[in-house]
XYZ file of N, CA and C in Angstrom:
567
model
N 152.563 -44.870 -20.025
C 152.953 -45.341 -21.351
C 152.680 -44.285 -22.415
N 151.522 -43.660 -22.340
C 151.158 -42.658 -23.346
C 152.172 -41.513 -23.348
N 152.537 -41.033 -22.162
C 153.514 -39.945 -22.087
C 154.877 -40.396 -22.613
N 155.260 -41.624 -22.306
C 156.530 -42.151 -22.825
C 156.506 -42.253 -24.344
N 155.372 -42.701 -24.889
C 155.251 -42.816 -26.346
C 155.344 -41.451 -27.005
N 154.664 -40.469 -26.436
C 154.743 -39.119 -26.996
C 156.159 -38.559 -26.877
N 156.843 -38.885 -25.790
C 158.241 -38.476 -25.629
C 159.140 -39.095 -26.677
N 158.862 -40.328 -27.039
C 159.643 -41.001 -28.078
C 159.442 -40.305 -29.421
N 158.209 -39.961 -29.742
C 157.929 -39.229 -30.985
C 158.668 -37.891 -30.966
N 158.611 -37.203 -29.842
C 159.312 -35.932 -29.701
C 160.821 -36.103 -29.912
N 161.396 -37.158 -29.361
C 162.833 -37.414 -29.543
C 163.175 -37.652 -31.009
N 162.327 -38.398 -31.718
C 162.577 -38.610 -33.145
C 162.571 -37.273 -33.890
N 161.662 -36.388 -33.507
C 161.594 -35.073 -34.152
C 162.848 -34.264 -33.833
N 163.253 -34.233 -32.559
C 164.463 -33.502 -32.157
C 165.719 -34.048 -32.840
N 165.734 -35.365 -33.053
C 166.891 -35.997 -33.695
C 166.811 -35.896 -35.223
N 165.836 -35.156 -35.710
C 165.627 -34.965 -37.141
C 165.429 -36.302 -37.867
N 164.544 -37.115 -37.297
C 164.193 -38.406 -37.895
C 162.686 -38.426 -38.145
N 162.227 -37.616 -39.099
C 160.779 -37.509 -39.316
C 160.137 -38.811 -39.783
N 160.861 -39.627 -40.568
C 160.286 -40.896 -41.016
C 160.066 -41.839 -39.836
N 161.041 -41.880 -38.903
C 160.883 -42.716 -37.707
C 159.724 -42.207 -36.851
N 159.625 -40.878 -36.714
C 158.531 -40.287 -35.937
C 157.183 -40.649 -36.557
N 157.085 -40.567 -37.879
C 155.825 -40.872 -38.574
C 155.447 -42.344 -38.413
N 156.419 -43.242 -38.559
C 156.139 -44.682 -38.399
C 155.688 -44.988 -36.965
N 156.398 -44.425 -35.999
C 156.057 -44.661 -34.597
C 154.664 -44.101 -34.285
N 154.377 -42.903 -34.790
C 153.072 -42.282 -34.563
C 151.952 -43.122 -35.168
N 152.173 -43.688 -36.350
C 151.157 -44.540 -36.981
C 150.888 -45.788 -36.138
N 151.958 -46.399 -35.622
C 151.800 -47.582 -34.761
C 151.093 -47.211 -33.450
N 151.468 -46.062 -32.899
C 150.849 -45.577 -31.666
C 149.353 -45.331 -31.887
N 148.995 -44.718 -33.005
C 147.590 -44.448 -33.319
C 146.808 -45.757 -33.446
N 147.389 -46.759 -34.084
C 146.732 -48.061 -34.228
C 146.493 -48.693 -32.854
N 147.497 -48.615 -31.984
C 147.340 -49.156 -30.633
C 146.226 -48.430 -29.883
N 146.215 -47.112 -29.945
C 145.188 -46.341 -29.245
C 143.792 -46.677 -29.767
N 143.656 -46.864 -31.089
C 142.368 -47.251 -31.668
C 141.948 -48.627 -31.144
N 142.885 -49.581 -31.116
C 142.568 -50.922 -30.602
C 142.111 -50.857 -29.145
N 142.817 -50.071 -28.331
C 142.457 -49.959 -26.915
C 141.083 -49.314 -26.770
N 140.831 -48.263 -27.517
C 139.533 -47.583 -27.460
C 138.404 -48.530 -27.874
N 138.588 -49.261 -28.959
C 137.563 -50.198 -29.419
C 137.329 -51.310 -28.401
N 138.390 -51.760 -27.748
C 138.281 -52.842 -26.767
C 137.655 -52.385 -25.459
N 137.852 -51.116 -25.118
C 137.463 -50.633 -23.792
C 135.957 -50.642 -23.548
N 135.169 -50.706 -24.570
C 133.716 -50.693 -24.390
C 133.129 -52.101 -24.267
N 133.994 -53.113 -24.293
C 133.540 -54.502 -24.212
C 134.121 -55.186 -22.978
N 133.282 -56.018 -22.349
C 133.771 -56.794 -21.213
C 134.750 -57.867 -21.677
N 134.491 -58.426 -22.857
C 135.382 -59.443 -23.439
C 135.503 -59.183 -24.937
N 136.687 -59.507 -25.467
C 136.960 -59.312 -26.896
C 137.536 -60.605 -27.461
N 137.515 -60.771 -28.796
C 138.136 -61.958 -29.385
C 139.630 -62.003 -29.037
N 140.104 -63.198 -28.763
C 141.509 -63.348 -28.363
C 142.456 -62.828 -29.444
N 142.095 -62.976 -30.719
C 142.945 -62.473 -31.796
C 143.110 -60.956 -31.718
N 142.044 -60.264 -31.340
C 142.103 -58.812 -31.190
C 143.030 -58.436 -30.026
N 142.955 -59.184 -28.937
C 143.826 -58.938 -27.785
C 145.294 -59.179 -28.149
N 145.562 -60.256 -28.870
C 146.937 -60.557 -29.292
C 147.472 -59.433 -30.178
N 146.644 -58.937 -31.080
C 147.064 -57.834 -31.952
C 147.397 -56.583 -31.130
N 146.555 -56.267 -30.154
C 146.783 -55.082 -29.325
C 148.070 -55.214 -28.516
N 148.271 -56.359 -27.885
C 149.479 -56.571 -27.079
C 150.722 -56.571 -27.969
N 150.614 -57.105 -29.174
C 151.740 -57.089 -30.113
C 152.091 -55.652 -30.503
N 151.079 -54.832 -30.780
C 151.334 -53.411 -31.077
C 152.015 -52.733 -29.889
N 151.502 -53.007 -28.697
C 152.073 -52.406 -27.489
C 153.552 -52.793 -27.333
N 153.847 -54.075 -27.457
C 155.234 -54.524 -27.294
C 156.142 -54.014 -28.410
N 155.616 -53.886 -29.612
C 156.410 -53.327 -30.718
C 156.822 -51.893 -30.406
N 155.877 -51.105 -29.888
C 156.204 -49.728 -29.516
C 157.232 -49.689 -28.382
N 157.070 -50.552 -27.410
C 158.044 -50.601 -26.312
C 159.421 -51.031 -26.833
N 159.421 -51.947 -27.770
C 160.683 -52.416 -28.361
C 161.392 -51.271 -29.096
N 160.647 -50.491 -29.847
C 161.225 -49.347 -30.562
C 161.780 -48.337 -29.563
N 161.009 -48.061 -28.507
C 161.469 -47.117 -27.477
C 162.787 -47.557 -26.858
N 162.946 -48.858 -26.666
C 164.156 -49.370 -26.012
C 165.278 -49.658 -27.006
N 165.081 -49.218 -28.252
C 166.075 -49.448 -29.315
C 166.369 -50.941 -29.490
N 165.281 -51.718 -29.536
C 165.343 -53.174 -29.733
C 166.164 -53.894 -28.677
N 166.097 -53.395 -27.449
C 166.854 -54.001 -26.356
C 166.301 -55.368 -25.947
N 165.072 -55.673 -26.327
C 164.490 -56.968 -25.973
C 163.710 -57.520 -27.167
N 163.488 -58.803 -27.143
C 162.654 -59.486 -28.128
C 161.386 -59.946 -27.412
N 160.354 -60.277 -28.184
C 159.123 -60.744 -27.556
C 158.396 -61.710 -28.475
N 157.507 -62.476 -27.859
C 156.568 -63.287 -28.630
C 155.242 -63.311 -27.867
N 154.160 -63.313 -28.635
C 152.806 -63.374 -28.093
C 152.123 -64.531 -28.806
N 151.651 -65.512 -28.026
C 151.081 -66.723 -28.623
C 149.766 -67.109 -27.945
N 149.018 -67.951 -28.636
C 147.839 -68.581 -28.045
C 148.006 -70.084 -28.156
N 147.359 -70.779 -27.232
C 147.399 -72.240 -27.232
C 146.004 -72.752 -26.882
N 145.467 -73.600 -27.735
C 144.158 -74.184 -27.469
C 142.987 -73.264 -27.746
N 143.217 -72.190 -28.463
C 142.164 -71.208 -28.716
C 141.462 -71.496 -30.037
N 140.197 -71.084 -30.100
C 139.496 -71.100 -31.382
C 138.912 -69.709 -31.619
N 138.279 -69.512 -32.731
C 137.781 -68.192 -33.116
C 136.710 -67.659 -32.166
N 136.072 -68.529 -31.410
C 134.988 -68.114 -30.519
C 135.479 -67.607 -29.162
N 136.729 -67.870 -28.817
C 137.234 -67.503 -27.497
C 137.330 -65.993 -27.342
N 136.834 -65.532 -26.190
C 136.851 -64.107 -25.879
C 137.447 -63.944 -24.480
N 138.196 -62.849 -24.300
C 138.848 -62.610 -23.021
C 138.697 -61.135 -22.621
N 138.889 -60.829 -21.340
C 138.864 -59.423 -20.914
C 140.031 -58.678 -21.565
N 139.790 -57.492 -22.097
C 140.866 -56.769 -22.774
C 141.914 -56.211 -21.808
N 143.155 -56.224 -22.256
C 144.292 -55.585 -21.598
C 144.508 -56.049 -20.150
N 144.077 -57.235 -19.821
C 144.256 -57.766 -18.469
C 145.737 -58.011 -18.174
N 146.490 -58.433 -19.172
C 147.905 -58.757 -18.983
C 148.812 -57.545 -19.100
N 148.331 -56.466 -19.679
C 149.192 -55.324 -20.017
C 149.982 -54.761 -18.841
N 149.415 -54.581 -17.651
C 150.223 -54.021 -16.562
C 151.431 -54.892 -16.207
N 151.263 -56.204 -16.298
C 152.370 -57.103 -15.985
C 153.408 -57.115 -17.102
N 152.926 -57.016 -18.335
C 153.848 -56.918 -19.471
C 154.655 -55.633 -19.355
N 153.980 -54.555 -19.010
C 154.675 -53.277 -18.833
C 155.738 -53.375 -17.738
N 155.403 -54.049 -16.627
C 156.394 -54.231 -15.562
C 157.594 -55.023 -16.057
N 157.361 -56.048 -16.867
C 158.472 -56.823 -17.413
C 159.403 -55.940 -18.234
N 158.818 -55.149 -19.106
C 159.619 -54.296 -19.987
C 160.323 -53.200 -19.193
N 159.616 -52.637 -18.234
C 160.126 -51.466 -17.520
C 161.154 -51.810 -16.439
N 160.977 -52.940 -15.759
C 161.801 -53.223 -14.585
C 162.718 -54.441 -14.699
N 162.490 -55.307 -15.661
C 163.185 -56.593 -15.644
C 164.619 -56.554 -16.152
N 164.862 -55.766 -17.164
C 166.121 -55.906 -17.882
C 167.149 -54.859 -17.479
N 168.368 -55.315 -17.369
C 169.499 -54.417 -17.156
C 169.986 -53.946 -18.517
N 170.514 -52.732 -18.625
C 170.937 -52.210 -19.934
C 171.948 -53.096 -20.656
N 172.809 -53.752 -19.927
C 173.846 -54.564 -20.571
C 173.411 -56.006 -20.838
N 172.169 -56.355 -20.519
C 171.706 -57.728 -20.677
C 171.545 -58.099 -22.143
N 172.136 -59.220 -22.530
C 171.952 -59.763 -23.872
C 170.762 -60.712 -23.869
N 170.147 -60.892 -25.011
C 169.051 -61.850 -25.196
C 167.853 -61.598 -24.280
N 167.546 -60.339 -23.986
C 166.382 -60.012 -23.169
C 165.117 -60.420 -23.930
N 164.166 -61.018 -23.194
C 162.989 -61.566 -23.860
C 161.764 -61.498 -22.951
N 160.610 -61.205 -23.558
C 159.312 -61.264 -22.887
C 158.431 -62.201 -23.712
N 157.811 -63.150 -23.041
C 156.896 -64.082 -23.709
C 155.519 -63.961 -23.070
N 154.503 -63.947 -23.915
C 153.118 -63.875 -23.445
C 152.372 -65.045 -24.089
N 151.718 -65.843 -23.261
C 150.971 -66.997 -23.744
C 149.553 -66.946 -23.198
N 148.573 -66.952 -24.115
C 147.165 -67.065 -23.754
C 146.803 -68.531 -23.931
N 146.535 -69.218 -22.807
C 146.290 -70.665 -22.841
C 144.825 -70.952 -22.499
N 144.175 -71.707 -23.382
C 142.773 -72.077 -23.215
C 142.697 -73.574 -22.980
N 142.122 -73.957 -21.827
C 141.942 -75.366 -21.491
C 140.526 -75.555 -20.968
N 139.677 -76.162 -21.776
C 138.275 -76.372 -21.435
C 137.649 -75.078 -20.931
N 137.278 -75.003 -19.650
C 136.625 -73.808 -19.109
C 137.606 -72.798 -18.537
N 138.877 -73.104 -18.548
C 139.872 -72.245 -17.910
C 140.723 -71.501 -18.929
N 141.074 -70.285 -18.564
C 141.990 -69.480 -19.362
C 143.114 -69.045 -18.438
N 144.330 -69.114 -18.943
C 145.442 -68.525 -18.199
C 146.245 -67.659 -19.157
N 146.762 -66.585 -18.609
C 147.663 -65.715 -19.350
C 148.990 -65.785 -18.622
N 150.020 -66.218 -19.329
C 151.342 -66.364 -18.730
C 152.277 -65.324 -19.333
N 152.870 -64.522 -18.475
C 153.834 -63.505 -18.898
C 155.157 -63.879 -18.255
N 156.158 -64.107 -19.075
C 157.460 -64.517 -18.546
C 158.564 -63.682 -19.191
N 159.490 -63.229 -18.354
C 160.664 -62.535 -18.875
C 161.907 -63.228 -18.338
N 163.040 -62.931 -18.940
C 164.298 -63.496 -18.469
C 165.188 -62.404 -17.876
N 164.544 -61.453 -17.213
C 165.254 -60.339 -16.587
C 165.856 -60.710 -15.256
N 166.056 -59.715 -14.432
C 166.757 -59.928 -13.167
C 165.885 -60.526 -12.069
N 164.595 -60.625 -12.293
C 163.692 -61.184 -11.291
C 163.015 -60.096 -10.487
N 161.831 -60.391 -10.001
C 161.022 -59.382 -9.314
C 161.656 -58.942 -8.003
N 162.343 -59.843 -7.317
C 162.962 -59.460 -6.046
C 164.088 -58.460 -6.272
N 164.951 -58.735 -7.237
C 166.052 -57.815 -7.540
C 165.515 -56.504 -8.109
N 164.527 -56.580 -8.993
C 163.947 -55.369 -9.577
C 163.243 -54.546 -8.507
N 162.586 -55.212 -7.560
C 161.902 -54.513 -6.475
C 162.852 -53.720 -5.609
N 164.065 -54.221 -5.444
C 165.064 -53.510 -4.647
C 165.587 -52.264 -5.339
N 165.390 -52.150 -6.648
C 165.907 -51.019 -7.421
C 164.834 -49.999 -7.754
N 163.599 -50.202 -7.295
C 162.496 -49.314 -7.647
C 162.676 -47.933 -7.059
N 162.087 -46.994 -7.749
C 162.018 -45.617 -7.279
C 161.166 -45.597 -6.013
N 161.679 -45.053 -4.898
C 160.915 -45.069 -3.652
C 159.576 -44.339 -3.745
N 159.435 -43.399 -4.665
C 158.186 -42.674 -4.823
C 157.181 -43.375 -5.718
N 157.589 -44.504 -6.338
C 156.731 -45.207 -7.293
C 155.918 -46.283 -6.583
N 154.607 -46.307 -6.853
C 153.740 -47.350 -6.328
C 153.154 -48.106 -7.512
N 153.294 -49.428 -7.491
C 152.733 -50.247 -8.559
C 151.372 -50.774 -8.129
N 150.403 -50.613 -8.995
C 149.051 -51.060 -8.697
C 148.629 -52.247 -9.555
N 149.548 -52.803 -10.333
C 149.204 -53.841 -11.307
C 148.477 -55.017 -10.668
N 149.009 -55.556 -9.595
C 148.410 -56.748 -8.988
C 147.036 -56.409 -8.414
N 146.963 -55.339 -7.636
C 145.714 -54.947 -7.000
C 144.629 -54.664 -8.037
N 144.950 -53.885 -9.065
C 143.958 -53.536 -10.076
C 143.501 -54.751 -10.874
N 144.429 -55.655 -11.178
C 144.062 -56.864 -11.920
C 143.147 -57.742 -11.089
N 143.461 -57.906 -9.813
C 142.595 -58.711 -8.941
C 141.205 -58.089 -8.833
N 141.149 -56.767 -8.686
C 139.850 -56.090 -8.607
C 139.069 -56.259 -9.899
N 139.766 -56.198 -11.018
C 139.097 -56.388 -12.310
C 138.534 -57.790 -12.441
N 139.289 -58.786 -12.011
C 138.810 -60.168 -12.074
C 137.593 -60.361 -11.173
N 137.603 -59.755 -9.996
C 136.451 -59.848 -9.098
C 135.225 -59.234 -9.772
N 135.386 -58.071 -10.394
C 134.261 -57.428 -11.076
C 133.759 -58.265 -12.250
N 134.685 -58.859 -12.994
C 134.291 -59.678 -14.137
C 133.499 -60.906 -13.711
N 133.781 -61.405 -12.519
C 133.120 -62.612 -12.042
C 132.035 -62.329 -11.019
N 131.667 -61.075 -10.851
C 130.665 -60.704 -9.854
C 129.358 -61.445 -10.117
N 128.872 -62.050 -9.064
C 127.610 -62.776 -9.170
C 127.760 -64.163 -9.779
N 128.965 -64.556 -10.113
C 129.195 -65.880 -10.697
C 130.042 -66.694 -9.726
N 129.890 -67.978 -9.746
C 130.677 -68.847 -8.882
C 131.937 -69.272 -9.642
N 132.819 -68.323 -9.821
C 134.032 -68.589 -10.573
C 135.232 -68.143 -9.757
N 136.305 -68.855 -9.928
C 137.516 -68.489 -9.209
C 138.526 -67.891 -10.172
N 139.395 -67.062 -9.621
C 140.461 -66.475 -10.410
C 141.684 -66.348 -9.517
N 142.827 -66.172 -10.150
C 144.066 -66.174 -9.380
C 145.155 -65.442 -10.157
N 145.983 -64.721 -9.430
C 147.185 -64.115 -9.996
C 148.363 -64.617 -9.179
N 149.328 -65.239 -9.840
C 150.528 -65.681 -9.135
C 151.753 -65.067 -9.796
N 152.719 -64.717 -8.960
C 153.968 -64.129 -9.443
C 155.111 -64.944 -8.856
N 155.988 -65.427 -9.732
C 157.106 -66.251 -9.311
C 158.408 -65.623 -9.761
N 159.329 -65.444 -8.829
C 160.686 -65.023 -9.176
C 161.429 -66.303 -9.551
N 161.760 -66.450 -10.817
C 162.360 -67.684 -11.313
C 163.769 -67.918 -10.765
N 164.400 -66.867 -10.225
C 165.729 -67.058 -9.626
C 165.633 -67.916 -8.370
N 164.472 -67.936 -7.740
C 164.274 -68.792 -6.570
C 164.195 -70.264 -6.951
N 164.029 -70.532 -8.235
C 163.962 -71.910 -8.734
C 165.181 -72.236 -9.584
N 166.229 -71.442 -9.449
C 167.457 -71.686 -10.198
C 167.456 -71.107 -11.603
N 166.430 -70.350 -11.964
C 166.347 -69.766 -13.300
C 166.652 -68.285 -13.273
N 166.075 -67.590 -14.230
C 166.274 -66.145 -14.338
C 164.961 -65.512 -14.790
N 164.566 -64.424 -14.146
C 163.397 -63.684 -14.584
C 162.208 -63.836 -13.668
N 161.051 -63.453 -14.201
C 159.799 -63.466 -13.461
C 158.718 -64.096 -14.333
N 157.821 -64.836 -13.690
C 156.685 -65.425 -14.397
C 155.408 -65.051 -13.657
N 154.467 -64.485 -14.395
C 153.159 -64.114 -13.860
C 152.129 -64.987 -14.557
N 151.223 -65.553 -13.775
C 150.118 -66.333 -14.348
C 148.815 -65.760 -13.817
N 147.967 -65.348 -14.753
C 146.621 -64.869 -14.423
C 145.667 -65.969 -14.878
N 144.924 -66.551 -13.928
C 144.023 -67.666 -14.243
C 142.596 -67.267 -13.929
N 141.691 -67.631 -14.825
C 140.281 -67.344 -14.588
C 139.442 -68.292 -15.428
N 138.163 -68.358 -15.087
C 137.224 -69.215 -15.817
C 136.748 -68.505 -17.062
N 136.577 -69.268 -18.130
C 136.005 -68.730 -19.344
C 134.509 -68.564 -19.123
N 133.943 -67.500 -19.668
C 132.497 -67.268 -19.423
C 131.654 -68.141 -20.301
């Protein structure tokens, strides 16, 4: 992502769009600051996470020339809720990077942080071509580590605790829909 973002800034400069380059660079700097501040904490306020993911998706949206829309929401949260930072980001990145065809209209990514008593779930849903179709189009040299790394992170976060966590990925085309839905579920600390 960082290299892609820097490439976007470079393209704005080559296209003689210094104002666009400056705006994008300012947003990129804000995102990097948020990630750096979050990285030293096991859990951060959910509002801070929503802000970081919103910055990330805004930059991705600019890179894709507004090819997709997005929304990031919380449900059942209060000011005290804290979550592991950037846990959803690899799946969000996969949605943006692999889900949409260039000619697709109304492309959308939705992210929902849902708090229910002791449980938290993060739901990432897109209306792209679905994980099975996208998987068939992947670069043969590319290896995705999103699922493995997220599961390992959840295990580390719950080490020594009797808590369960789960990552599920559903190709919505198998249910008569369109797109992919990822749900990351874990216990609130």
